[in-house]
Protein backbone atom coordinates (compact mmCIF):
# COMPACT_ATOMS: atom_id res chain seq x y z
CA UNK A 1 0.00 0.00 0.00
CA UNK A 2 1.38 3.40 -0.90
CA UNK A 3 2.00 6.15 1.60
CA UNK A 4 -1.01 8.11 2.70
CA UNK A 5 -1.45 11.48 4.24
CA UNK A 6 -2.36 11.14 7.89
CA UNK A 7 -5.98 11.91 8.74
CA UNK A 8 -7.69 12.53 12.02
CA UNK A 9 -10.66 10.32 12.76
CA UNK A 10 -13.44 11.61 15.03
CA UNK A 11 -12.69 11.05 18.69
CA UNK A 12 -9.00 10.24 18.14
CA UNK A 13 -6.04 12.29 19.32
CA UNK A 14 -4.63 14.57 16.68
CA UNK A 15 -2.05 12.79 14.59
CA UNK A 16 -3.40 9.38 15.58
CA UNK A 17 -5.17 8.00 12.58
CA UNK A 18 -7.49 5.09 12.27
CA UNK A 19 -6.11 1.59 11.68
CA UNK A 20 -5.26 0.41 8.20
CA UNK A 21 -2.51 2.86 7.30
CA UNK A 22 -4.55 5.99 7.84
CA UNK A 23 -2.04 7.93 9.91
CA UNK A 24 -0.37 6.95 13.19
CA UNK A 25 -1.84 3.86 14.81
CA UNK A 26 -2.46 2.94 18.44
CA UNK A 27 0.27 0.29 18.53
CA UNK A 28 1.70 0.99 21.99
CA UNK A 29 0.35 -1.10 24.86
CA UNK A 30 -0.07 0.07 28.44
CA UNK A 31 3.04 -1.83 29.58
CA UNK A 32 5.04 -0.12 26.82
CA UNK A 33 3.96 3.33 27.96
CA UNK A 34 4.60 2.49 31.61
CA UNK A 35 8.20 1.54 30.85
CA UNK A 36 8.67 4.47 28.47
CA UNK A 37 7.54 6.78 31.29
CA UNK A 38 9.74 5.10 33.92
CA UNK A 39 12.78 4.59 31.71
CA UNK A 40 12.51 8.04 30.16
CA UNK A 41 14.14 9.64 33.19
CA UNK A 42 17.01 7.12 33.30
CA UNK A 43 19.48 8.18 30.64
CA UNK A 44 23.09 7.31 30.07
CA UNK A 45 23.96 10.69 31.64
CA UNK A 46 22.94 9.32 35.03
CA UNK A 47 25.54 6.54 34.82
CA UNK A 48 28.30 8.36 32.97
CA UNK A 49 27.86 12.11 33.44
CA UNK A 50 27.09 12.15 37.16
CA UNK A 51 30.79 11.94 38.10
CA UNK A 52 31.34 15.49 36.78
CA UNK A 53 28.50 16.78 38.96
CA UNK A 54 29.89 15.00 42.04
CA UNK A 55 33.35 16.45 41.40
CA UNK A 56 31.87 19.94 41.06
CA UNK A 57 29.43 19.98 43.99
CA UNK A 58 30.55 17.18 46.31
CA UNK A 59 27.72 15.72 48.44
CA UNK A 60 25.80 18.89 47.58
CA UNK A 61 25.04 17.21 44.26
CA UNK A 62 22.00 15.84 46.09
CA UNK A 63 20.60 19.38 46.25
CA UNK A 64 21.52 19.95 42.59
CA UNK A 65 19.53 16.88 41.55
CA UNK A 66 16.66 17.85 43.85
CA UNK A 67 16.48 21.35 42.37
CA UNK A 68 16.69 20.09 38.78
CA UNK A 69 14.18 17.36 39.59
CA UNK A 70 11.75 19.90 41.05
CA UNK A 71 11.98 21.93 37.85
CA UNK A 72 11.22 18.85 35.75
CA UNK A 73 8.28 17.84 37.97
CA UNK A 74 6.69 21.27 37.56
CA UNK A 75 7.25 21.38 33.80
CA UNK A 76 5.90 17.84 33.39
CA UNK A 77 2.80 18.78 35.38
CA UNK A 78 2.12 21.66 32.99
CA UNK A 79 2.78 19.51 29.93
CA UNK A 80 0.61 16.74 31.37
CA UNK A 81 -2.26 19.19 31.84
CA UNK A 82 -2.22 20.10 28.14
CA UNK A 83 -1.50 16.57 26.91
CA UNK A 84 -4.36 15.04 28.93
CA UNK A 85 -6.73 17.68 27.56
CA UNK A 86 -5.63 17.02 23.97
CA UNK A 87 -3.12 14.21 23.26
CA UNK A 88 -1.19 14.80 20.04
CA UNK A 89 1.94 13.46 18.36
CA UNK A 90 3.47 16.95 18.37
CA UNK A 91 2.97 17.46 22.11
CA UNK A 92 4.37 20.81 23.30
CA UNK A 93 5.21 21.96 19.76
CA UNK A 94 1.55 21.68 18.79
CA UNK A 95 0.43 23.44 21.98
CA UNK A 96 2.91 26.26 21.36
CA UNK A 97 1.53 26.56 17.83
CA UNK A 98 -2.00 27.04 19.18
CA UNK A 99 -1.20 29.12 22.26
CA UNK A 100 1.65 31.37 21.09
CA UNK A 101 1.55 31.28 17.29
CA UNK A 102 2.92 29.42 14.28
CA UNK A 103 6.38 30.84 14.89
CA UNK A 104 6.57 29.20 18.34
CA UNK A 105 5.40 25.77 17.22
CA UNK A 106 7.72 25.82 14.22
CA UNK A 107 10.76 27.02 16.17
CA UNK A 108 10.52 24.77 19.22
CA UNK A 109 9.55 21.77 17.08
CA UNK A 110 12.61 22.03 14.85
CA UNK A 111 14.93 22.79 17.78
CA UNK A 112 13.66 19.70 19.58
CA UNK A 113 14.14 17.63 16.44
CA UNK A 114 17.68 19.00 16.12
CA UNK A 115 18.45 18.10 19.73
CA UNK A 116 17.40 14.47 19.33
CA UNK A 117 19.07 14.11 15.93
CA UNK A 118 22.36 15.12 17.55
CA UNK A 119 21.66 12.73 20.44
CA UNK A 120 21.48 9.90 17.88
CA UNK A 121 25.13 10.53 16.98
CA UNK A 122 26.24 10.88 20.60
CA UNK A 123 24.57 7.67 21.74
CA UNK A 124 25.64 5.68 18.65
CA UNK A 125 29.24 6.67 19.34
CA UNK A 126 28.95 5.83 23.05
CA UNK A 127 27.53 2.39 22.20
CA UNK A 128 30.30 1.83 19.66
CA UNK A 129 33.01 2.60 22.25
CA UNK A 130 31.67 -0.09 24.61
CA UNK A 131 31.12 -2.66 21.87
CA UNK A 132 34.58 -2.09 20.38
CA UNK A 133 36.15 -2.77 23.80
CA UNK A 134 34.40 -6.15 23.76
CA UNK A 135 34.98 -6.99 20.09
CA UNK A 136 37.95 -4.92 18.84
CA UNK A 137 37.99 -6.74 15.49
CA UNK A 138 35.14 -4.49 14.33
CA UNK A 139 36.14 -0.80 14.15
CA UNK A 140 34.27 1.77 16.18
CA UNK A 141 32.60 3.33 13.15
CA UNK A 142 31.37 -0.14 12.14
CA UNK A 143 29.66 -0.64 15.50
CA UNK A 144 28.10 2.85 15.31
CA UNK A 145 26.75 2.05 11.85
CA UNK A 146 25.43 -1.32 13.01
CA UNK A 147 23.48 -0.05 16.04
CA UNK A 148 22.00 2.79 13.98
CA UNK A 149 20.82 0.38 11.29
CA UNK A 150 19.34 -2.11 13.76
CA UNK A 151 17.34 0.47 15.70
CA UNK A 152 16.27 2.21 12.50
CA UNK A 153 14.89 -1.14 11.37
CA UNK A 154 12.89 -1.60 14.57
CA UNK A 155 11.36 1.86 14.23
CA UNK A 156 10.50 1.24 10.57
CA UNK A 157 8.69 -2.03 11.29
CA UNK A 158 5.99 -0.57 13.53
CA UNK A 159 5.49 1.59 16.60
CA UNK A 160 4.84 -1.65 18.50
CA UNK A 161 8.36 -2.89 17.76
CA UNK A 162 9.79 0.37 19.10
CA UNK A 163 7.65 -0.06 22.22
CA UNK A 164 8.76 -3.66 22.70
CA UNK A 165 12.46 -2.81 22.42
CA UNK A 166 12.04 0.13 24.78
CA UNK A 167 10.09 -2.03 27.24
CA UNK A 168 13.05 -4.40 27.66
CA UNK A 169 15.72 -1.69 27.50
CA UNK A 170 13.94 0.34 30.18
CA UNK A 171 13.26 -2.79 32.23
CA UNK A 172 16.97 -3.61 32.42
CA UNK A 173 17.78 -0.03 33.48
CA UNK A 174 15.08 -0.02 36.16
CA UNK A 175 16.11 -3.39 37.62
CA UNK A 176 19.77 -2.35 37.65
CA UNK A 177 19.10 0.94 39.44
CA UNK A 178 16.79 -0.64 42.03
CA UNK A 179 19.31 -3.42 42.70
CA UNK A 180 22.09 -0.84 43.08
CA UNK A 181 20.04 1.20 45.57
CA UNK A 182 19.04 -1.85 47.62
CA UNK A 183 22.63 -3.15 47.83
CA UNK A 184 23.88 0.35 48.63
CA UNK A 185 21.38 0.96 51.43
CA UNK A 186 22.28 -2.41 52.99
CA UNK A 187 25.93 -1.35 52.88
CA UNK A 188 25.14 2.04 54.44
CA UNK A 189 23.47 0.20 57.32
CA UNK A 190 26.51 -2.05 57.75
CA UNK A 191 24.79 -5.18 56.44
CA UNK A 192 26.29 -7.55 53.84
CA UNK A 193 27.91 -7.01 51.40
CA UNK A 194 29.53 -4.33 53.63
CA UNK A 195 31.74 -5.43 56.52
CA UNK A 196 31.25 -2.30 58.62
CA UNK A 197 28.82 0.57 59.12
CA UNK A 198 29.74 3.55 56.95
CA UNK A 199 27.50 6.08 58.61
CA UNK A 200 27.38 9.67 57.37
CA UNK A 201 31.10 10.44 57.47
CA UNK A 202 31.48 10.76 53.70
CA UNK A 203 28.65 13.32 53.58
CA UNK A 204 30.37 15.75 55.93
CA UNK A 205 33.93 14.55 56.49
CA UNK A 206 35.61 15.61 53.22
CA UNK A 207 35.36 19.37 53.51
CA UNK A 208 31.71 19.42 54.56
CA UNK A 209 28.46 18.84 52.74
CA UNK A 210 29.22 21.79 50.43
CA UNK A 211 33.02 21.69 50.06
CA UNK A 212 32.98 24.27 47.24
CA UNK A 213 30.38 26.56 48.78
CA UNK A 214 26.65 27.05 48.09
CA UNK A 215 27.31 28.25 44.55
CA UNK A 216 28.41 24.75 43.63
CA UNK A 217 24.77 23.63 43.92
CA UNK A 218 23.90 25.71 40.87
CA UNK A 219 27.07 24.66 39.06
CA UNK A 220 26.15 21.06 39.67
CA UNK A 221 22.62 21.73 38.50
CA UNK A 222 23.94 22.95 35.14
CA UNK A 223 25.75 19.62 34.74
CA UNK A 224 22.78 17.40 35.67
CA UNK A 225 19.70 19.26 34.49
CA UNK A 226 20.04 18.03 30.92
CA UNK A 227 20.06 14.42 32.13
CA UNK A 228 16.31 14.80 32.65
CA UNK A 229 15.62 15.50 28.98
CA UNK A 230 13.44 12.63 27.84
CA UNK A 231 10.79 12.79 30.55
CA UNK A 232 8.43 14.38 28.03
CA UNK A 233 8.68 11.51 25.50
CA UNK A 234 5.69 9.74 27.04
CA UNK A 235 3.41 12.66 26.06
CA UNK A 236 4.38 12.14 22.41
CA UNK A 237 4.09 8.36 22.62
CA UNK A 238 0.67 8.53 24.32
CA UNK A 239 -0.88 9.67 21.03
CA UNK A 240 -0.13 6.18 19.65
CA UNK A 241 -1.82 4.32 22.50
CA UNK A 242 -5.45 3.21 22.93
CA UNK A 243 -5.95 5.29 26.12
CA UNK A 244 -3.74 8.39 25.79
CA UNK A 245 -5.40 10.45 28.54
CA UNK A 246 -5.00 7.68 31.11
CA UNK A 247 -1.38 7.10 30.06
CA UNK A 248 -0.49 10.79 30.39
CA UNK A 249 -2.18 11.09 33.78
CA UNK A 250 -0.30 8.08 35.18
CA UNK A 251 3.04 9.29 33.81
CA UNK A 252 2.64 12.79 35.24
CA UNK A 253 1.50 11.56 38.65
CA UNK A 254 4.46 9.17 38.94
CA UNK A 255 7.22 11.57 37.85
CA UNK A 256 7.93 12.65 41.46
CA UNK A 257 8.73 9.19 42.80
CA UNK A 258 10.61 8.26 39.62
CA UNK A 259 13.01 11.19 39.97
CA UNK A 260 13.24 10.75 43.75
CA UNK A 261 14.05 7.04 43.53
CA UNK A 262 16.28 6.75 40.49
CA UNK A 263 18.24 9.99 40.68
CA UNK A 264 18.28 11.23 44.25
CA UNK A 265 18.16 7.71 45.71
CA UNK A 266 21.13 6.43 43.72
CA UNK A 267 23.13 9.64 44.29
CA UNK A 268 22.54 9.37 48.05
CA UNK A 269 23.99 5.85 48.00
CA UNK A 270 27.04 6.99 46.03
CA UNK A 271 28.03 10.04 48.09
CA UNK A 272 27.33 8.19 51.34
CA UNK A 273 29.44 5.11 50.53
CA UNK A 274 32.28 6.87 48.66
CA UNK A 275 34.22 10.07 49.42
CA UNK A 276 33.18 12.58 46.77
CA UNK A 277 36.82 13.34 45.94
CA UNK A 278 37.83 9.69 45.60
CA UNK A 279 40.05 8.95 42.60
CA UNK A 280 38.00 5.84 41.91
CA UNK A 281 34.86 7.95 41.36
CA UNK A 282 36.73 10.12 38.84
CA UNK A 283 38.38 7.27 36.93
CA UNK A 284 35.94 4.33 37.11
CA UNK A 285 32.72 6.29 37.43
CA UNK A 286 30.57 6.53 40.59
CA UNK A 287 28.53 3.35 40.09
CA UNK A 288 31.48 1.09 39.30
CA UNK A 289 33.48 2.67 42.16
CA UNK A 290 30.74 1.84 44.68
CA UNK A 291 30.35 -1.74 43.44
CA UNK A 292 34.12 -2.27 43.48
CA UNK A 293 34.34 -0.94 47.05
CA UNK A 294 31.79 -3.58 48.07
CA UNK A 295 33.78 -6.30 46.28
CA UNK A 296 30.93 -7.03 43.88
CA UNK A 297 32.46 -9.34 41.23
CA UNK A 298 32.59 -8.18 37.61
CA UNK A 299 31.33 -4.73 38.61
CA UNK A 300 32.88 -3.04 35.58
CA UNK A 301 31.40 -5.52 33.12
CA UNK A 302 27.98 -5.37 34.76
CA UNK A 303 27.92 -1.58 34.57
CA UNK A 304 29.14 -1.64 30.96
CA UNK A 305 26.11 -3.79 30.11
CA UNK A 306 23.77 -1.46 31.98
CA UNK A 307 25.31 1.65 30.37
CA UNK A 308 25.11 0.02 26.93
CA UNK A 309 21.43 -0.74 27.55
CA UNK A 310 20.83 2.86 28.63
CA UNK A 311 22.63 4.14 25.53
CA UNK A 312 20.64 1.88 23.18
CA UNK A 313 17.43 2.88 24.96
CA UNK A 314 18.24 6.56 24.49
CA UNK A 315 19.14 5.95 20.85
CA UNK A 316 15.90 4.05 20.26
CA UNK A 317 13.79 6.72 21.94
CA UNK A 318 15.71 9.54 20.27
CA UNK A 319 14.96 8.15 16.82
CA UNK A 320 11.30 7.67 17.71
CA UNK A 321 10.99 11.15 19.24
CA UNK A 322 12.75 12.96 16.38
CA UNK A 323 10.64 11.18 13.77
CA UNK A 324 7.34 11.92 15.54
CA UNK A 325 8.21 15.57 15.93
CA UNK A 326 9.11 15.71 12.23
CA UNK A 327 5.81 13.95 11.47
CA UNK A 328 3.86 16.55 13.46
CA UNK A 329 5.69 19.41 11.71
CA UNK A 330 4.86 17.84 8.35
CA UNK A 331 1.18 17.55 9.32
CA UNK A 332 1.06 21.25 10.19
CA UNK A 333 2.82 22.36 7.01
CA UNK A 334 6.01 23.36 8.85
CA UNK A 335 8.06 20.58 7.22
CA UNK A 336 7.94 18.78 3.86
CA UNK A 337 4.53 17.18 3.32
CA UNK A 338 6.14 13.73 3.01
CA UNK A 339 7.07 13.90 6.71
CA UNK A 340 3.38 13.93 7.59
CA UNK A 341 2.58 10.73 5.69
CA UNK A 342 2.56 7.17 7.00
CA UNK A 343 2.75 3.76 5.36
CA UNK A 344 0.26 0.92 5.74
CA UNK A 345 1.61 0.12 9.21
CA UNK A 346 1.17 3.69 10.45
CA UNK A 347 4.91 4.43 10.34
CA UNK A 348 6.15 7.88 9.18
CA UNK A 349 8.97 6.47 7.05
CA UNK A 350 10.14 9.75 5.51
CA UNK A 351 10.36 11.40 8.95
CA UNK A 352 12.38 8.44 10.26
CA UNK A 353 14.82 8.37 7.35
CA UNK A 354 15.39 12.12 7.52
CA UNK A 355 16.20 11.90 11.25
CA UNK A 356 18.51 8.93 10.69
CA UNK A 357 20.27 10.67 7.81
CA UNK A 358 21.11 13.66 10.01
CA UNK A 359 22.32 11.27 12.71
CA UNK A 360 24.59 9.49 10.23
CA UNK A 361 26.04 12.82 9.09
CA UNK A 362 26.69 13.80 12.70
CA UNK A 363 28.41 10.44 13.37
CA UNK A 364 30.57 11.04 10.30
CA UNK A 365 31.63 14.44 11.63
CA UNK A 366 32.38 12.87 15.00
CA UNK A 367 35.17 10.88 13.35
CA UNK A 368 36.56 13.46 10.93
CA UNK A 369 35.89 16.79 12.70
CA UNK A 370 35.27 15.99 16.36
CA UNK A 371 36.79 19.20 17.73
CA UNK A 372 35.07 21.52 15.26
CA UNK A 373 31.83 20.51 13.54
CA UNK A 374 30.76 17.84 16.01
CA UNK A 375 31.61 20.00 19.02
CA UNK A 376 29.54 22.80 17.47
CA UNK A 377 26.58 20.41 17.09
CA UNK A 378 26.86 19.36 20.73
CA UNK A 379 27.12 22.89 22.10
CA UNK A 380 24.47 24.38 19.83
CA UNK A 381 21.91 21.83 21.06
CA UNK A 382 23.01 21.96 24.71
CA UNK A 383 20.46 24.48 25.98
CA UNK A 384 17.48 23.30 23.94
CA UNK A 385 16.00 21.58 27.00
CA UNK A 386 15.66 24.94 28.78
CA UNK A 387 14.05 26.51 25.69
CA UNK A 388 11.56 23.64 25.48
CA UNK A 389 10.63 23.92 29.14
CA UNK A 390 10.23 27.70 28.87
CA UNK A 391 7.87 27.32 25.90
CA UNK A 392 5.86 24.66 27.76
CA UNK A 393 5.34 27.10 30.65
CA UNK A 394 4.31 29.96 28.37
CA UNK A 395 1.92 27.71 26.42
CA UNK A 396 0.28 26.40 29.58
CA UNK A 397 -0.42 29.93 30.82
CA UNK A 398 -2.60 30.60 27.77
CA UNK A 399 -3.99 27.13 27.15
CA UNK A 400 -5.24 26.75 30.73
CA UNK A 401 -7.47 29.82 30.49
CA UNK A 402 -8.84 28.70 27.13
CA UNK A 403 -9.60 25.16 28.28
CA UNK A 404 -11.28 26.42 31.46
CA UNK A 405 -13.47 28.69 29.37
CA UNK A 406 -14.37 26.33 26.54
CA UNK A 407 -13.96 22.71 27.70
CA UNK A 408 -13.33 22.51 31.47
CA UNK A 409 -14.23 18.79 31.51
CA UNK A 410 -10.94 18.10 29.74
CA UNK A 411 -8.89 19.34 32.70
CA UNK A 412 -8.29 15.89 34.19
CA UNK A 413 -4.74 16.91 35.17
CA UNK A 414 -4.20 20.36 36.68
CA UNK A 415 -1.08 22.37 37.39
CA UNK A 416 -0.74 23.12 41.09
CA UNK A 417 -1.32 26.70 42.31
CA UNK A 418 -1.95 28.02 38.80
CA UNK A 419 -0.80 30.58 37.68
CA UNK A 420 1.59 31.39 40.54
CA UNK A 421 3.64 28.21 40.36
CA UNK A 422 3.81 28.49 36.57
CA UNK A 423 5.31 31.96 36.87
CA UNK A 424 7.71 30.73 39.58
CA UNK A 425 8.88 27.95 37.24
CA UNK A 426 9.43 30.46 34.45
CA UNK A 427 11.49 32.54 36.83
CA UNK A 428 13.61 29.54 37.82
CA UNK A 429 14.26 28.60 34.18
CA UNK A 430 15.24 32.18 33.31
CA UNK A 431 17.55 32.23 36.34
CA UNK A 432 19.25 29.01 35.18
CA UNK A 433 19.66 30.47 31.69
CA UNK A 434 21.22 33.59 33.16
CA UNK A 435 23.49 31.57 35.44
CA UNK A 436 24.79 29.62 32.45
CA UNK A 437 26.38 32.84 31.20
CA UNK A 438 28.56 32.91 34.34
CA UNK A 439 29.97 29.45 33.61
CA UNK A 440 32.61 29.12 30.89
CA UNK A 441 31.26 25.90 29.36
CA UNK A 442 27.65 26.92 29.95
CA UNK A 443 28.26 30.30 28.28
CA UNK A 444 29.48 28.63 25.07
CA UNK A 445 26.48 26.27 25.02
CA UNK A 446 24.01 29.06 25.64
CA UNK A 447 25.47 31.43 23.04
CA UNK A 448 25.58 28.77 20.32
CA UNK A 449 22.14 27.45 21.24
CA UNK A 450 20.74 30.98 21.09
CA UNK A 451 22.37 31.48 17.69
CA UNK A 452 20.74 28.33 16.29
CA UNK A 453 17.41 29.28 17.92
CA UNK A 454 17.60 32.74 16.32
CA UNK A 455 18.25 31.16 12.91
CA UNK A 456 15.27 28.81 13.28
CA UNK A 457 13.06 31.65 14.51
CA UNK A 458 14.05 33.85 11.56
CA UNK A 459 13.24 30.98 9.19
CA UNK A 460 9.80 30.57 10.78
CA UNK A 461 9.03 34.29 10.45
CA UNK A 462 10.11 34.34 6.79
CA UNK A 463 8.07 31.21 6.09
CA UNK A 464 5.04 32.73 7.83
CA UNK A 465 5.35 35.93 5.78
CA UNK A 466 5.61 33.95 2.53
CA UNK A 467 2.59 31.88 3.55
CA UNK A 468 0.49 34.98 4.28
CA UNK A 469 1.61 36.68 1.04
CA UNK A 470 0.62 33.57 -0.93
CA UNK A 471 -2.79 33.53 0.77
CA UNK A 472 -3.30 37.24 -0.01
CA UNK A 473 -2.31 36.75 -3.66
CA UNK A 474 -4.71 33.81 -3.99
CA UNK A 475 -7.49 35.89 -2.50
CA UNK A 476 -6.87 38.80 -4.88
CA UNK A 477 -6.76 36.49 -7.90
CA UNK A 478 -10.04 34.86 -6.89
CA UNK A 479 -11.66 38.27 -6.42
CA UNK A 480 -10.40 39.55 -9.79
CA UNK A 481 -11.66 36.43 -11.53
CA UNK A 482 -15.08 36.76 -9.91
CA UNK A 483 -15.36 40.45 -10.89
CA UNK A 484 -14.35 39.75 -14.49
CA UNK A 485 -17.17 37.25 -15.06
CA UNK A 486 -20.23 38.79 -16.83
CA UNK A 487 -23.37 38.76 -14.74
CA UNK A 488 -26.13 36.48 -15.98
CA UNK A 489 -29.33 38.37 -16.94
CA UNK A 490 -32.13 37.97 -14.48
CA UNK A 491 -35.09 36.14 -15.98
CA UNK A 492 -37.20 36.02 -12.87
CA UNK A 493 -37.31 38.19 -9.79
CA UNK A 494 -35.43 36.62 -6.88
CA UNK A 495 -37.63 35.14 -4.24
CA UNK A 496 -37.11 36.70 -0.87
CA UNK A 497 -36.58 34.44 2.09
CA UNK A 498 -39.54 34.65 4.41
CA UNK A 499 -39.83 33.61 7.98
CA UNK A 500 -43.19 32.60 9.29
CA UNK A 501 -44.35 34.58 12.30
CA UNK A 502 -43.14 32.88 15.48
CA UNK A 503 -40.64 30.62 13.66
CA UNK A 504 -37.18 30.30 15.17
CA UNK A 505 -34.12 31.29 13.21
CA UNK A 506 -31.87 28.41 12.08
CA UNK A 507 -29.38 27.38 14.79
CA UNK A 508 -25.92 26.22 13.68
CA UNK A 509 -24.94 22.70 14.71
CA UNK A 510 -22.69 22.53 17.78
CA UNK A 511 -19.00 21.96 17.12
CA UNK A 512 -17.70 18.41 17.49
CA UNK A 513 -15.07 18.40 20.29
CA UNK A 514 -12.91 16.07 18.19
CA UNK A 515 -13.06 18.32 15.15
CA UNK A 516 -9.86 20.27 14.36
CA UNK A 517 -11.86 23.47 14.26
CA UNK A 518 -13.05 23.01 17.83
CA UNK A 519 -12.29 26.20 19.77
CA UNK A 520 -10.05 24.39 22.26
CA UNK A 521 -7.83 23.26 19.41
CA UNK A 522 -7.98 26.47 17.43
CA UNK A 523 -5.14 28.92 17.42
CA UNK A 524 -5.58 32.06 19.43
CA UNK A 525 -7.07 34.94 17.57
XYZ file of N, CA, C and O in Angstrom, residues 37-47 166 170 173-175 177 227-228 231 258 262-263 306 310-311 313-314:
112
model
N 7.628 5.711 30.291
C 7.541 6.778 31.291
C 8.594 6.598 32.377
O 9.267 7.557 32.781
N 8.775 5.345 32.850
C 9.740 5.098 33.918
C 11.170 5.225 33.399
O 12.023 5.879 34.000
N 11.425 4.576 32.256
C 12.781 4.593 31.710
C 13.182 5.906 31.101
O 14.379 6.172 30.910
N 12.198 6.765 30.799
C 12.509 8.036 30.158
C 13.367 8.953 30.998
O 14.059 9.826 30.469
N 13.326 8.773 32.333
C 14.142 9.637 33.189
C 15.484 9.007 33.521
O 16.287 9.593 34.252
N 15.732 7.778 33.022
C 17.009 7.120 33.302
C 17.825 7.104 32.026
O 17.701 6.197 31.203
N 18.639 8.113 31.822
C 19.477 8.183 30.635
C 20.905 7.763 30.941
O 21.283 7.533 32.100
N 21.696 7.671 29.885
C 23.095 7.313 30.068
C 23.831 8.374 30.895
O 24.832 8.078 31.556
N 23.323 9.622 30.863
C 23.957 10.685 31.636
C 23.975 10.401 33.123
O 24.876 10.842 33.842
N 22.968 9.660 33.622
C 22.942 9.317 35.035
C 24.127 8.434 35.393
O 24.758 8.611 36.437
N 24.471 7.475 34.530
C 25.544 6.536 34.825
C 26.929 7.103 34.517
O 27.893 6.830 35.214
N 11.889 -0.815 23.670
C 12.036 0.131 24.775
C 11.572 -0.486 26.091
O 12.115 -0.175 27.161
N 14.284 -0.392 28.958
C 13.941 0.335 30.184
C 13.861 -0.615 31.372
O 14.256 -0.263 32.488
N 17.300 -1.216 32.750
C 17.776 -0.030 33.481
C 17.122 0.059 34.858
O 17.802 0.318 35.868
N 15.817 -0.148 34.903
C 15.079 -0.020 36.162
C 15.540 -1.077 37.166
O 15.797 -0.771 38.340
N 15.659 -2.321 36.715
C 16.109 -3.391 37.616
C 17.511 -3.101 38.130
O 17.808 -3.301 39.331
N 19.080 -0.174 38.496
C 19.098 0.944 39.443
C 18.526 0.511 40.791
O 19.075 0.827 41.856
N 20.268 15.856 32.030
C 20.055 14.417 32.127
C 18.577 14.073 32.159
O 18.196 12.939 31.868
N 17.749 15.047 32.524
C 16.314 14.797 32.649
C 15.582 14.928 31.321
O 14.393 14.639 31.249
N 11.986 13.018 29.739
C 10.788 12.792 30.548
C 9.515 13.057 29.755
O 8.472 12.449 29.998
N 9.604 8.759 40.558
C 10.610 8.265 39.623
C 11.915 9.040 39.766
O 13.001 8.470 39.825
N 15.184 7.096 41.392
C 16.276 6.747 40.494
C 17.449 7.724 40.569
O 18.613 7.302 40.540
N 17.158 9.005 40.674
C 18.244 9.986 40.676
C 18.737 10.283 42.091
O 19.900 10.039 42.421
N 24.865 -2.362 31.622
C 23.769 -1.457 31.979
C 23.876 -0.151 31.198
O 22.885 0.370 30.670
N 21.337 1.488 28.521
C 20.828 2.857 28.631
C 21.097 3.647 27.359
O 20.252 4.424 26.898
N 22.264 3.441 26.768
C 22.627 4.137 25.528
C 21.716 3.699 24.382
O 21.201 4.532 23.623
N 18.772 2.389 24.644
C 17.427 2.883 24.957
C 17.270 4.338 24.533
O 16.269 4.727 23.931
N 18.276 5.141 24.855
C 18.239 6.564 24.489
C 18.269 6.728 22.973
O 17.575 7.579 22.415
